[in-house]
PDB file of C-alpha atoms in Angstrom:
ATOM      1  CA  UNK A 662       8.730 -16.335 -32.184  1.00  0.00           C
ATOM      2  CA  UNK A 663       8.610 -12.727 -30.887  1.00  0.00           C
ATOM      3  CA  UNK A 664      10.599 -13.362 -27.917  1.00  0.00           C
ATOM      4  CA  UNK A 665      13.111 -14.995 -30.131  1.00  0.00           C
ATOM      5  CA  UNK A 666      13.240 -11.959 -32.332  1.00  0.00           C
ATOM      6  CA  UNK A 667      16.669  -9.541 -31.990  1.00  0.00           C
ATOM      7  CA  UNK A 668      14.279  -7.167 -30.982  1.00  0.00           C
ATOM      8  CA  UNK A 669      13.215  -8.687 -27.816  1.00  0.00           C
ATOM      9  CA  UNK A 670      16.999 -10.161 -26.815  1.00  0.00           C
ATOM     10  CA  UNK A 671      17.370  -8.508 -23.771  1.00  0.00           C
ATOM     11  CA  UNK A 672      13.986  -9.131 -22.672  1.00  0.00           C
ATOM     12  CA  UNK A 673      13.988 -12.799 -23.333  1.00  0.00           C
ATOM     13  CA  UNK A 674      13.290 -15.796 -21.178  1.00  0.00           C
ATOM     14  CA  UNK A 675      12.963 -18.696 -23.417  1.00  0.00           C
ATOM     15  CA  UNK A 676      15.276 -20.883 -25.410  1.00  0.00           C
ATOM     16  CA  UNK A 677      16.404 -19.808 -28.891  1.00  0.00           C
ATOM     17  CA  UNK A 678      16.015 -23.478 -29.944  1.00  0.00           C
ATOM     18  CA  UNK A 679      13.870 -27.071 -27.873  1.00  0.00           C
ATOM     19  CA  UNK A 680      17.563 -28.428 -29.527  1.00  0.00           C
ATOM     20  CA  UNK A 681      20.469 -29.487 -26.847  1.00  0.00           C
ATOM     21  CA  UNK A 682      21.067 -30.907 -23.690  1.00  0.00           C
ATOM     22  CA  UNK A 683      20.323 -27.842 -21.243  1.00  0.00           C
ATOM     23  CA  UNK A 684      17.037 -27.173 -19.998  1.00  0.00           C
ATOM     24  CA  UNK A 685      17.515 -23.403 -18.886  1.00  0.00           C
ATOM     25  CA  UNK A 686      18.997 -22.094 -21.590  1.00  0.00           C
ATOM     26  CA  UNK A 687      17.187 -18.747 -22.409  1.00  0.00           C
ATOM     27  CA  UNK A 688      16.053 -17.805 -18.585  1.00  0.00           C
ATOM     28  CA  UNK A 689      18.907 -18.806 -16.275  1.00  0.00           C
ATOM     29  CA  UNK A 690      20.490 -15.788 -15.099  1.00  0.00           C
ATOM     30  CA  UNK A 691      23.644 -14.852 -12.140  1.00  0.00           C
ATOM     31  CA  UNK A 692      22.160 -13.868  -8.886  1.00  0.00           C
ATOM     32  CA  UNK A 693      25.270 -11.950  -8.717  1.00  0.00           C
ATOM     33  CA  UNK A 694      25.052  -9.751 -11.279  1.00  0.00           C
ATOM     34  CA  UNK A 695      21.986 -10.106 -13.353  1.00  0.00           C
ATOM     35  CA  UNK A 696      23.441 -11.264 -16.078  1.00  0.00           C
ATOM     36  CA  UNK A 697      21.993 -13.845 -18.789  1.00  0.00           C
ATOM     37  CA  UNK A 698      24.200 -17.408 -18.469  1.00  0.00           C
ATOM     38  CA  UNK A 699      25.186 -18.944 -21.544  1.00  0.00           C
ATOM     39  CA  UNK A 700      26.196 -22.402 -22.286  1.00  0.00           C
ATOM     40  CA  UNK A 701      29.800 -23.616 -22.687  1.00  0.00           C
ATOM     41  CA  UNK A 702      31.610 -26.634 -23.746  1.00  0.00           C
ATOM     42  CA  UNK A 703      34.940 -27.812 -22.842  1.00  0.00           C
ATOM     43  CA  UNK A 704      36.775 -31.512 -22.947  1.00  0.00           C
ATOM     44  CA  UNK A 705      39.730 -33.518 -23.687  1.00  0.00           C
ATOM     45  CA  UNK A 706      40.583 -36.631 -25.319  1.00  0.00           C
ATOM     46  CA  UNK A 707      43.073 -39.044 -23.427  1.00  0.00           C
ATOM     47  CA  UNK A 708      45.164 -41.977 -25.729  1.00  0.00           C
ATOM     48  CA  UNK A 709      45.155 -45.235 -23.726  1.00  0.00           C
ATOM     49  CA  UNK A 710      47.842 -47.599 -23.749  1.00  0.00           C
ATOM     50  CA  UNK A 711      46.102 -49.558 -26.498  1.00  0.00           C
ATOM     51  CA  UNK A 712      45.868 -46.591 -29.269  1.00  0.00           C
ATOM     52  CA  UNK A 713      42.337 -46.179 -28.595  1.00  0.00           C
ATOM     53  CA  UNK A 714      41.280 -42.916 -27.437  1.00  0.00           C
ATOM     54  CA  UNK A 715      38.985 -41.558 -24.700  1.00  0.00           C
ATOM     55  CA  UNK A 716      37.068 -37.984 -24.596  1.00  0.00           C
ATOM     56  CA  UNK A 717      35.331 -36.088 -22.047  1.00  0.00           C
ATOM     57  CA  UNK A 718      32.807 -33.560 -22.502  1.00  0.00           C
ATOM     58  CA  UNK A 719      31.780 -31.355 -19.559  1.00  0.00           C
ATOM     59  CA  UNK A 720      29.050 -28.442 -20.113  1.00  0.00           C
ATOM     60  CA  UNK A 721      28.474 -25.622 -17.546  1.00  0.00           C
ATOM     61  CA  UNK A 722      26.446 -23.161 -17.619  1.00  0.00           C
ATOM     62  CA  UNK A 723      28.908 -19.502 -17.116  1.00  0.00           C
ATOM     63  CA  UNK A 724      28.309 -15.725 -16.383  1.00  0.00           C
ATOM     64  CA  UNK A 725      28.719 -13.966 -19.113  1.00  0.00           C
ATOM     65  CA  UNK A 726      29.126 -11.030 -17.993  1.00  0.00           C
ATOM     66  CA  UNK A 727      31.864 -12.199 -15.779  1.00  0.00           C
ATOM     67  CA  UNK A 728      33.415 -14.239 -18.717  1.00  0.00           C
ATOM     68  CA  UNK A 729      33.701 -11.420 -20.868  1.00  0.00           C
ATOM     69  CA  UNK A 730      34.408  -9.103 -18.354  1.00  0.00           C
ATOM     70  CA  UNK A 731      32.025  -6.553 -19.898  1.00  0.00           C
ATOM     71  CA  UNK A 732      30.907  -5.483 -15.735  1.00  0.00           C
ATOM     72  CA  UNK A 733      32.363  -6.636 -12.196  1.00  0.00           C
ATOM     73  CA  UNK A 734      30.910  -9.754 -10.943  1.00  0.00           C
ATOM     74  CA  UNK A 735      31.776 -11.388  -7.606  1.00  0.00           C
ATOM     75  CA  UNK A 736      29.766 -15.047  -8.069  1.00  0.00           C
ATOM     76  CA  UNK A 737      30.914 -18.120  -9.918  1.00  0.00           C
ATOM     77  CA  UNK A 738      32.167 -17.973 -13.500  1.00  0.00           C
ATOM     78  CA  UNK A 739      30.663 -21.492 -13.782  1.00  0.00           C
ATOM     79  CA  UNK A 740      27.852 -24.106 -13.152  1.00  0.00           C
ATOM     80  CA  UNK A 741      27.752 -27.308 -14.089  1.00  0.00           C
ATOM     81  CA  UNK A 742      24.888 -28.116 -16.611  1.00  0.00           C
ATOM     82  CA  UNK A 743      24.385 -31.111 -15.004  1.00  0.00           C
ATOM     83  CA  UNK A 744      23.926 -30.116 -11.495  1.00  0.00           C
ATOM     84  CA  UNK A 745      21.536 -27.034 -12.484  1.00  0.00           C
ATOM     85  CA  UNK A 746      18.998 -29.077 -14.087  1.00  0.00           C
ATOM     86  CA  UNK A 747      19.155 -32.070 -11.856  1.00  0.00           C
ATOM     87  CA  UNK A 748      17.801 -28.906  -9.242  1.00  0.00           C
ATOM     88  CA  UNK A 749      15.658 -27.743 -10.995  1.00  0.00           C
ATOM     89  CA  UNK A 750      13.914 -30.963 -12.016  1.00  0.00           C
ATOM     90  CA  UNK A 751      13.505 -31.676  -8.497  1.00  0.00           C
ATOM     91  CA  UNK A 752      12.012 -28.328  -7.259  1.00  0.00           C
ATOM     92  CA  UNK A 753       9.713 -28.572 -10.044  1.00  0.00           C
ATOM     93  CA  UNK A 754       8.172 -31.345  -9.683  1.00  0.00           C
ATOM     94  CA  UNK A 755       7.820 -30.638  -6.230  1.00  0.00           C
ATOM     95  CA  UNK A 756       6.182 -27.503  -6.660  1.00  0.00           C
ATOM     96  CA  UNK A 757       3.827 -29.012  -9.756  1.00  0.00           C
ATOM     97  CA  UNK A 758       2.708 -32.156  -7.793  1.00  0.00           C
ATOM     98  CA  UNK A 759       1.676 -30.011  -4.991  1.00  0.00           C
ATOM     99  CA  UNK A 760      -0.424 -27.833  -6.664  1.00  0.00           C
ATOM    100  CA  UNK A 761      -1.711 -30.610  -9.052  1.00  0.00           C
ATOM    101  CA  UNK A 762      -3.067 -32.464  -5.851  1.00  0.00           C
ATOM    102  CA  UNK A 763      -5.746 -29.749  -5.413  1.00  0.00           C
ATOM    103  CA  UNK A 764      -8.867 -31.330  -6.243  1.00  0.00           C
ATOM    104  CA  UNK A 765     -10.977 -28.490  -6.479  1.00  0.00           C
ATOM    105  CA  UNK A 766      -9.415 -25.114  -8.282  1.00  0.00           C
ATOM    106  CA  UNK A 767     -12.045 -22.813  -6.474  1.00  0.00           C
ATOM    107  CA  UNK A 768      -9.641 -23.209  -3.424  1.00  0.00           C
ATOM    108  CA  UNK A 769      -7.220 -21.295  -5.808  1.00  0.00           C
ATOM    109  CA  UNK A 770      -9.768 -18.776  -7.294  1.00  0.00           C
ATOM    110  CA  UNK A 771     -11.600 -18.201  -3.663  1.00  0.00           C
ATOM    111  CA  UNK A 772      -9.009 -15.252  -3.089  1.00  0.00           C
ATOM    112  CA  UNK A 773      -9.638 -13.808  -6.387  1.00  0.00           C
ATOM    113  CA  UNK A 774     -13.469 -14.197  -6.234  1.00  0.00           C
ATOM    114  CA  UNK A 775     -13.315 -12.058  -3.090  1.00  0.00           C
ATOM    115  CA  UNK A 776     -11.263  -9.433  -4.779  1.00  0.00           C
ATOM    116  CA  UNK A 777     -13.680  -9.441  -8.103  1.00  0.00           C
ATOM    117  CA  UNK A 778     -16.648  -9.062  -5.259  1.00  0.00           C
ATOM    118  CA  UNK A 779     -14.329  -5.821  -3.910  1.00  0.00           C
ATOM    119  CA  UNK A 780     -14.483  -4.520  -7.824  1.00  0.00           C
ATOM    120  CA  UNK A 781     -17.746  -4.958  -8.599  1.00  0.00           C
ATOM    121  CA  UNK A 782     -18.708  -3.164  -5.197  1.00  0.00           C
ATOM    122  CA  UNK A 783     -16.698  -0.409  -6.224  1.00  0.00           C
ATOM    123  CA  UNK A 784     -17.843  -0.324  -9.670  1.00  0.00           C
ATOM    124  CA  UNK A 785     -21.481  -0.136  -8.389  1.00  0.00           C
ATOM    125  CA  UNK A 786     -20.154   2.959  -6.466  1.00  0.00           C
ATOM    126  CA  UNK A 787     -18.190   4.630  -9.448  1.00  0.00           C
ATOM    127  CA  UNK A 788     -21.806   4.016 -11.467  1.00  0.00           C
ATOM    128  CA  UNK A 789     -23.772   5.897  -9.174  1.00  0.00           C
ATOM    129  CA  UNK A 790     -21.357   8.724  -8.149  1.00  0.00           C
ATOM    130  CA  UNK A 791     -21.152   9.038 -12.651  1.00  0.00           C
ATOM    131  CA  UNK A 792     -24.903   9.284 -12.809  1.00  0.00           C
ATOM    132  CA  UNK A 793     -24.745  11.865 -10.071  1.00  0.00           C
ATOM    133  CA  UNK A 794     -21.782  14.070 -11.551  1.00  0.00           C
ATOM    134  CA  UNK A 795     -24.140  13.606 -15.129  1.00  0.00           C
ATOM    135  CA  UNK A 796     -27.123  14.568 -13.260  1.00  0.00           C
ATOM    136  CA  UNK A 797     -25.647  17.785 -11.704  1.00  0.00           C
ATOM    137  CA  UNK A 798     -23.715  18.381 -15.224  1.00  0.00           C
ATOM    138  CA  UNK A 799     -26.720  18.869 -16.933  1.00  0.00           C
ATOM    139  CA  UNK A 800     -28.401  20.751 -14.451  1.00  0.00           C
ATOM    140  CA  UNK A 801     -25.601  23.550 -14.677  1.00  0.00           C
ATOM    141  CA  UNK A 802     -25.725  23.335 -18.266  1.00  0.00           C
ATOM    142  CA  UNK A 803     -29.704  24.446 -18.390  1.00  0.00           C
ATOM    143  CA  UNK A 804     -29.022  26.775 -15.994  1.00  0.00           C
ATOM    144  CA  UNK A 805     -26.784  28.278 -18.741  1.00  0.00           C
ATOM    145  CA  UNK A 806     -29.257  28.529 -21.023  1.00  0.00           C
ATOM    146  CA  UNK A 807     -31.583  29.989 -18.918  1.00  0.00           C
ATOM    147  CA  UNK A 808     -28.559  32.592 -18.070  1.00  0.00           C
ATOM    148  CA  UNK A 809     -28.583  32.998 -21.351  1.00  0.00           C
ATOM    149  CA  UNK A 810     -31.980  33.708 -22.274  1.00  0.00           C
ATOM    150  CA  UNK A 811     -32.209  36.078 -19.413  1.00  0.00           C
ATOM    151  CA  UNK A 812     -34.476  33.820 -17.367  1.00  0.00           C
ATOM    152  CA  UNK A 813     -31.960  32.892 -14.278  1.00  0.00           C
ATOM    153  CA  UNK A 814     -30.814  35.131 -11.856  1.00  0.00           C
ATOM    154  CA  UNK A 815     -27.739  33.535 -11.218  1.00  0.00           C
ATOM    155  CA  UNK A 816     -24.506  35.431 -12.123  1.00  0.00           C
ATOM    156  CA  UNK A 817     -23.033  34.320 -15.381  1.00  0.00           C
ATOM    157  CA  UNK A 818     -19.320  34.254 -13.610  1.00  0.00           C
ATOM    158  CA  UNK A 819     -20.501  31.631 -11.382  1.00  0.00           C
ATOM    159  CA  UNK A 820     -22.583  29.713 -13.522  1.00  0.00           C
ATOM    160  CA  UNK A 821     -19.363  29.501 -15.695  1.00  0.00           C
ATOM    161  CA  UNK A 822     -17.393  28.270 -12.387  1.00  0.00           C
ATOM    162  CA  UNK A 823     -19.739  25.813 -11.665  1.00  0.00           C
ATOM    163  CA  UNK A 824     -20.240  24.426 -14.803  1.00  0.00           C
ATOM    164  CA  UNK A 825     -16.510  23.720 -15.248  1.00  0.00           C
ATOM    165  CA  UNK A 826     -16.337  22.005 -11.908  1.00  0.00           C
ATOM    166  CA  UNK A 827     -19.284  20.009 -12.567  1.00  0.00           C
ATOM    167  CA  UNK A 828     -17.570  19.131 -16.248  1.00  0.00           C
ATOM    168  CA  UNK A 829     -14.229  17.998 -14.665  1.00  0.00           C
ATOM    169  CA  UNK A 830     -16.241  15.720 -11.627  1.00  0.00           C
ATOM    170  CA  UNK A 831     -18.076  14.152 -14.397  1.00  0.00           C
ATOM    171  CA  UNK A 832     -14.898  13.654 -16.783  1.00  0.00           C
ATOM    172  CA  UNK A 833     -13.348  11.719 -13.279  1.00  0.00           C
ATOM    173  CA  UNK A 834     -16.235   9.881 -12.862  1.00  0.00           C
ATOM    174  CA  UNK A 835     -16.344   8.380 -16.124  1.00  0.00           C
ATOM    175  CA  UNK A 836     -12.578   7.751 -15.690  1.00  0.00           C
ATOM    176  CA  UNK A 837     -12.740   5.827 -12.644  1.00  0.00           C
ATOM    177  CA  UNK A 838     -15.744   4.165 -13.892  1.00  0.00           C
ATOM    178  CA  UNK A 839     -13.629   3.257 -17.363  1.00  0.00           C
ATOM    179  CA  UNK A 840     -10.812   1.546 -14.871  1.00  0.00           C
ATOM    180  CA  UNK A 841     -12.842  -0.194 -12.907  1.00  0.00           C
ATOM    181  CA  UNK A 842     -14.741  -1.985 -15.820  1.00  0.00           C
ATOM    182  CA  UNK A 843     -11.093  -2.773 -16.719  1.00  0.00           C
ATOM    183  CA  UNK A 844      -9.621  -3.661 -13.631  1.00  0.00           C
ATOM    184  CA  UNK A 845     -13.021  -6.277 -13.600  1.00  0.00           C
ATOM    185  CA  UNK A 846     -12.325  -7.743 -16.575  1.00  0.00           C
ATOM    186  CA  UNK A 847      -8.817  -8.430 -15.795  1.00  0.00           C
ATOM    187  CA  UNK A 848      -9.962  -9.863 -12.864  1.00  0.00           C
ATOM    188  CA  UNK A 849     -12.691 -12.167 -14.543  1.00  0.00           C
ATOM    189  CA  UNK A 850      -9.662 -13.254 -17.158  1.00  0.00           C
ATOM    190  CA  UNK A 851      -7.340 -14.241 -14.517  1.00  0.00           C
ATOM    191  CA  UNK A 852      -9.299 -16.376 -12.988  1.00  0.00           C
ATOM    192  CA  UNK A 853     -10.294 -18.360 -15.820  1.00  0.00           C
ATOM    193  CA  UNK A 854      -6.488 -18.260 -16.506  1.00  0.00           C
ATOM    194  CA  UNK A 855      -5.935 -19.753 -13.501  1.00  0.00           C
ATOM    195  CA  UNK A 856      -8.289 -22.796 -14.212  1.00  0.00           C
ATOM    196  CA  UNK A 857      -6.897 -23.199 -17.231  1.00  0.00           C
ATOM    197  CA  UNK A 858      -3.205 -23.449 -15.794  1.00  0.00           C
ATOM    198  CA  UNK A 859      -4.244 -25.679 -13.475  1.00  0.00           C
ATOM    199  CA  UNK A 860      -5.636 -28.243 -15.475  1.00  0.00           C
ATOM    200  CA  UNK A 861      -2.240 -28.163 -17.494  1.00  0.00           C
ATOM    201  CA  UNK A 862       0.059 -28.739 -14.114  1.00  0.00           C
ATOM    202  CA  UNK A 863      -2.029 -31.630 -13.651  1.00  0.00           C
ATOM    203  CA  UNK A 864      -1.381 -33.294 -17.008  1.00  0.00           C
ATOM    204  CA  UNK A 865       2.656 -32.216 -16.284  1.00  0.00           C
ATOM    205  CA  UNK A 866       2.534 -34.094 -13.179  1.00  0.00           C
ATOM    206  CA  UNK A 867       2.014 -37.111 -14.811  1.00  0.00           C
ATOM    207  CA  UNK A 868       4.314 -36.334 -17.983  1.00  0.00           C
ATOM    208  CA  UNK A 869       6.954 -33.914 -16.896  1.00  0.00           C
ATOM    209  CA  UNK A 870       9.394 -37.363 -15.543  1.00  0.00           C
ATOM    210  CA  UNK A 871       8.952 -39.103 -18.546  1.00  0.00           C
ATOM    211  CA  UNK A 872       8.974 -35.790 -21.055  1.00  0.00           C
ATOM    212  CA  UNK A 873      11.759 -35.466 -23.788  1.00  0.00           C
ATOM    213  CA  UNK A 874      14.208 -32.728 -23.203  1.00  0.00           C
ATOM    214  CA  UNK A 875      12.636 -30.914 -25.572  1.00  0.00           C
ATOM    215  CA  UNK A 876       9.066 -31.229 -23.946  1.00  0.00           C
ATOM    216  CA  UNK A 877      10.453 -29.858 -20.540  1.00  0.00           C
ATOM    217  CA  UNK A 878      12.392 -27.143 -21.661  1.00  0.00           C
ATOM    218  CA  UNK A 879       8.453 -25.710 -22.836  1.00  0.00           C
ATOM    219  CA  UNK A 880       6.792 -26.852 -19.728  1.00  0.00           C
ATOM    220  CA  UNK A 881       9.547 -24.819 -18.067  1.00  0.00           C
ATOM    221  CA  UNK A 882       9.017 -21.664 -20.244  1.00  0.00           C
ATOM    222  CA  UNK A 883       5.482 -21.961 -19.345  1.00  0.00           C
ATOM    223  CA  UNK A 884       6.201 -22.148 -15.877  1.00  0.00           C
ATOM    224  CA  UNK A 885       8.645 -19.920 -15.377  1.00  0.00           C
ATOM    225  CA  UNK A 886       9.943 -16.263 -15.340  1.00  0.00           C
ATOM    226  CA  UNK A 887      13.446 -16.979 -14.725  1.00  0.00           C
ATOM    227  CA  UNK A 888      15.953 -18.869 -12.735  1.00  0.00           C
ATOM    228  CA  UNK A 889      18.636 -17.106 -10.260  1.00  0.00           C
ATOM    229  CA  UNK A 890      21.690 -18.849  -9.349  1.00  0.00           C
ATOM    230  CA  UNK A 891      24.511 -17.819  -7.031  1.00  0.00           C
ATOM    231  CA  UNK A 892      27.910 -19.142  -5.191  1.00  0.00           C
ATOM    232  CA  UNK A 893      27.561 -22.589  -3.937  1.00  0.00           C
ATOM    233  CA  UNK A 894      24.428 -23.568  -6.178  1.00  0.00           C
ATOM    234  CA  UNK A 895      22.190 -21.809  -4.566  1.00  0.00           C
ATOM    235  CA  UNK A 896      19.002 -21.398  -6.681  1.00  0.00           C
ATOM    236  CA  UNK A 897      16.174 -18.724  -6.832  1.00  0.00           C
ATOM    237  CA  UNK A 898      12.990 -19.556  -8.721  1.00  0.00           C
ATOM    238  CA  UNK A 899      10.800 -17.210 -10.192  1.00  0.00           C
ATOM    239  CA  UNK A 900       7.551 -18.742 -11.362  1.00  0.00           C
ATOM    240  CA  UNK A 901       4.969 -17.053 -13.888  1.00  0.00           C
ATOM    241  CA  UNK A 902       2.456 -14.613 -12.203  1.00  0.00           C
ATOM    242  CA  UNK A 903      -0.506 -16.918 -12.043  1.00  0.00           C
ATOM    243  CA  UNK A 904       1.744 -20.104 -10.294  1.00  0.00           C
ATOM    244  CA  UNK A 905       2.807 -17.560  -8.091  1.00  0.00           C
ATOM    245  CA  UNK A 906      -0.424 -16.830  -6.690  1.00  0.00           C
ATOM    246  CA  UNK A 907      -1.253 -20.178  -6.906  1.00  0.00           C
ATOM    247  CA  UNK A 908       1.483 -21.112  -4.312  1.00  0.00           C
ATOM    248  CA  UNK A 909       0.618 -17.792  -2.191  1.00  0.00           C
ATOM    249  CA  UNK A 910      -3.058 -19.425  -2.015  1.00  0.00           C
ATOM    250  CA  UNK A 911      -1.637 -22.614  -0.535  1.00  0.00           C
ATOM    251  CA  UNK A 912       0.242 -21.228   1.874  1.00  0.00           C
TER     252      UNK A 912
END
């Protein structure tokens, strides 16, 4: 519902409606240009010789931008609808029944298991270098007092030098320790996001051929980013983040 707000118009990538014939509708876009495609209609009706009459409907997907002239373009005005999603289909179930053969999703998560290792070894590090920069903090700061009291020998200029240098290490510390933690637990997420995804692209291997239009246009918006097409059909696919890496783990 937010994507499909006015608000979010130029940012969206999903269908305004699960109504119509086209499955991109929402995230196809010129490879030209940039620009969002939009759907149009066209057709004529032809009278045969016995008084009945014949129409023809033909849908293509066409740059706007190029249609309306609004920047210059140099691909194709127009795609047929047809043709598109016939692609598309086809690549897609591709892709999906590949990764929906993996038996075992650790294969997928191995890469990100190694780089949550990575973080929490660095976290450890950030932990101890904080306790450190606390450690030598407060040290400086009792100094202080004892500068104060007339008890330290220490010149007030320098304690005042050091103290701020100790203050600033320690406020880094803690920063770097802060990111870490939630650099982890971004980690930690996307790997149960992963498992998660997984399990769904198997159930859409076994649904996705005999899914209403309506029921793939989701599957796609779930799927995918966007799709890029240029002269001669040629098509671009940009998958969601966590397919992505999903593929990249395959290869």
């Amino acid at each position: 519902m937010k994507l499909r707000s006015t608000n979010s118009k130029a940012d969206r990538i999903i269908p305004l409606n699960t109504k119509g014939q086209s499955l991109l509708s929402g995230n196809i876009f010129c490879g030209h240009c940039g620009g969002r495609l939009v759907l149009t209609t066209s057709g004529k009706v032809v009278r045969m010789r016995n008084g009945e009459t014949k129409g023809t409907k033909r849908i293509r997907y066409i740059c706007y931008n190029k249609a309306r002239r609004h920047i210059e373009c140099d691909g194709q005005t127009g795609y047929t609808m047809h043709l598109v999603d016939e692609a598309i289909e086809e690549l897609f179930t591709k892709m999906i029944s590949r990764l929906a053969a993996i038996d075992n999703p650790a294969v997928i998560n191995n890469f990100q298991e190694e780089s949550v290792t990575k973080l929490q070894q660095k976290l450890e590090t950030a932990e101890l270098k904080m306790e450190k920069a606390h450690a030598d903090y407060s040290a400086i700061k009792q100094k202080v007092k004892e500068s104060i009291s007339g008890t330290s020998q220490i010149p007030s200029g320098l304690l005042d030098s050091l103290a701020d240098d100790a203050y600033h290490t320690l406020i880094q510390a803690e920063d770097k320790l802060r990111f870490l933690s939630g650099e982890l637990t971004d980690a930690k997420e996307h790997i149960s996001e992963i498992t998660k995804i997984h399990h769904s692209i198997r159930i859409w291997s076994r649904i996705f051929d005999i899914s209403s239009c309506e029921a793939k246009k989701m599957i796609l918006t779930s799927s995918l980013k966007r799709v890029e097409i240029s002269k001669g059909y040629k098509i671009n696919i940009i998958y969601s983040d966590v397919i992505q890496k999903m593929m990249e783990a395959l290869e």
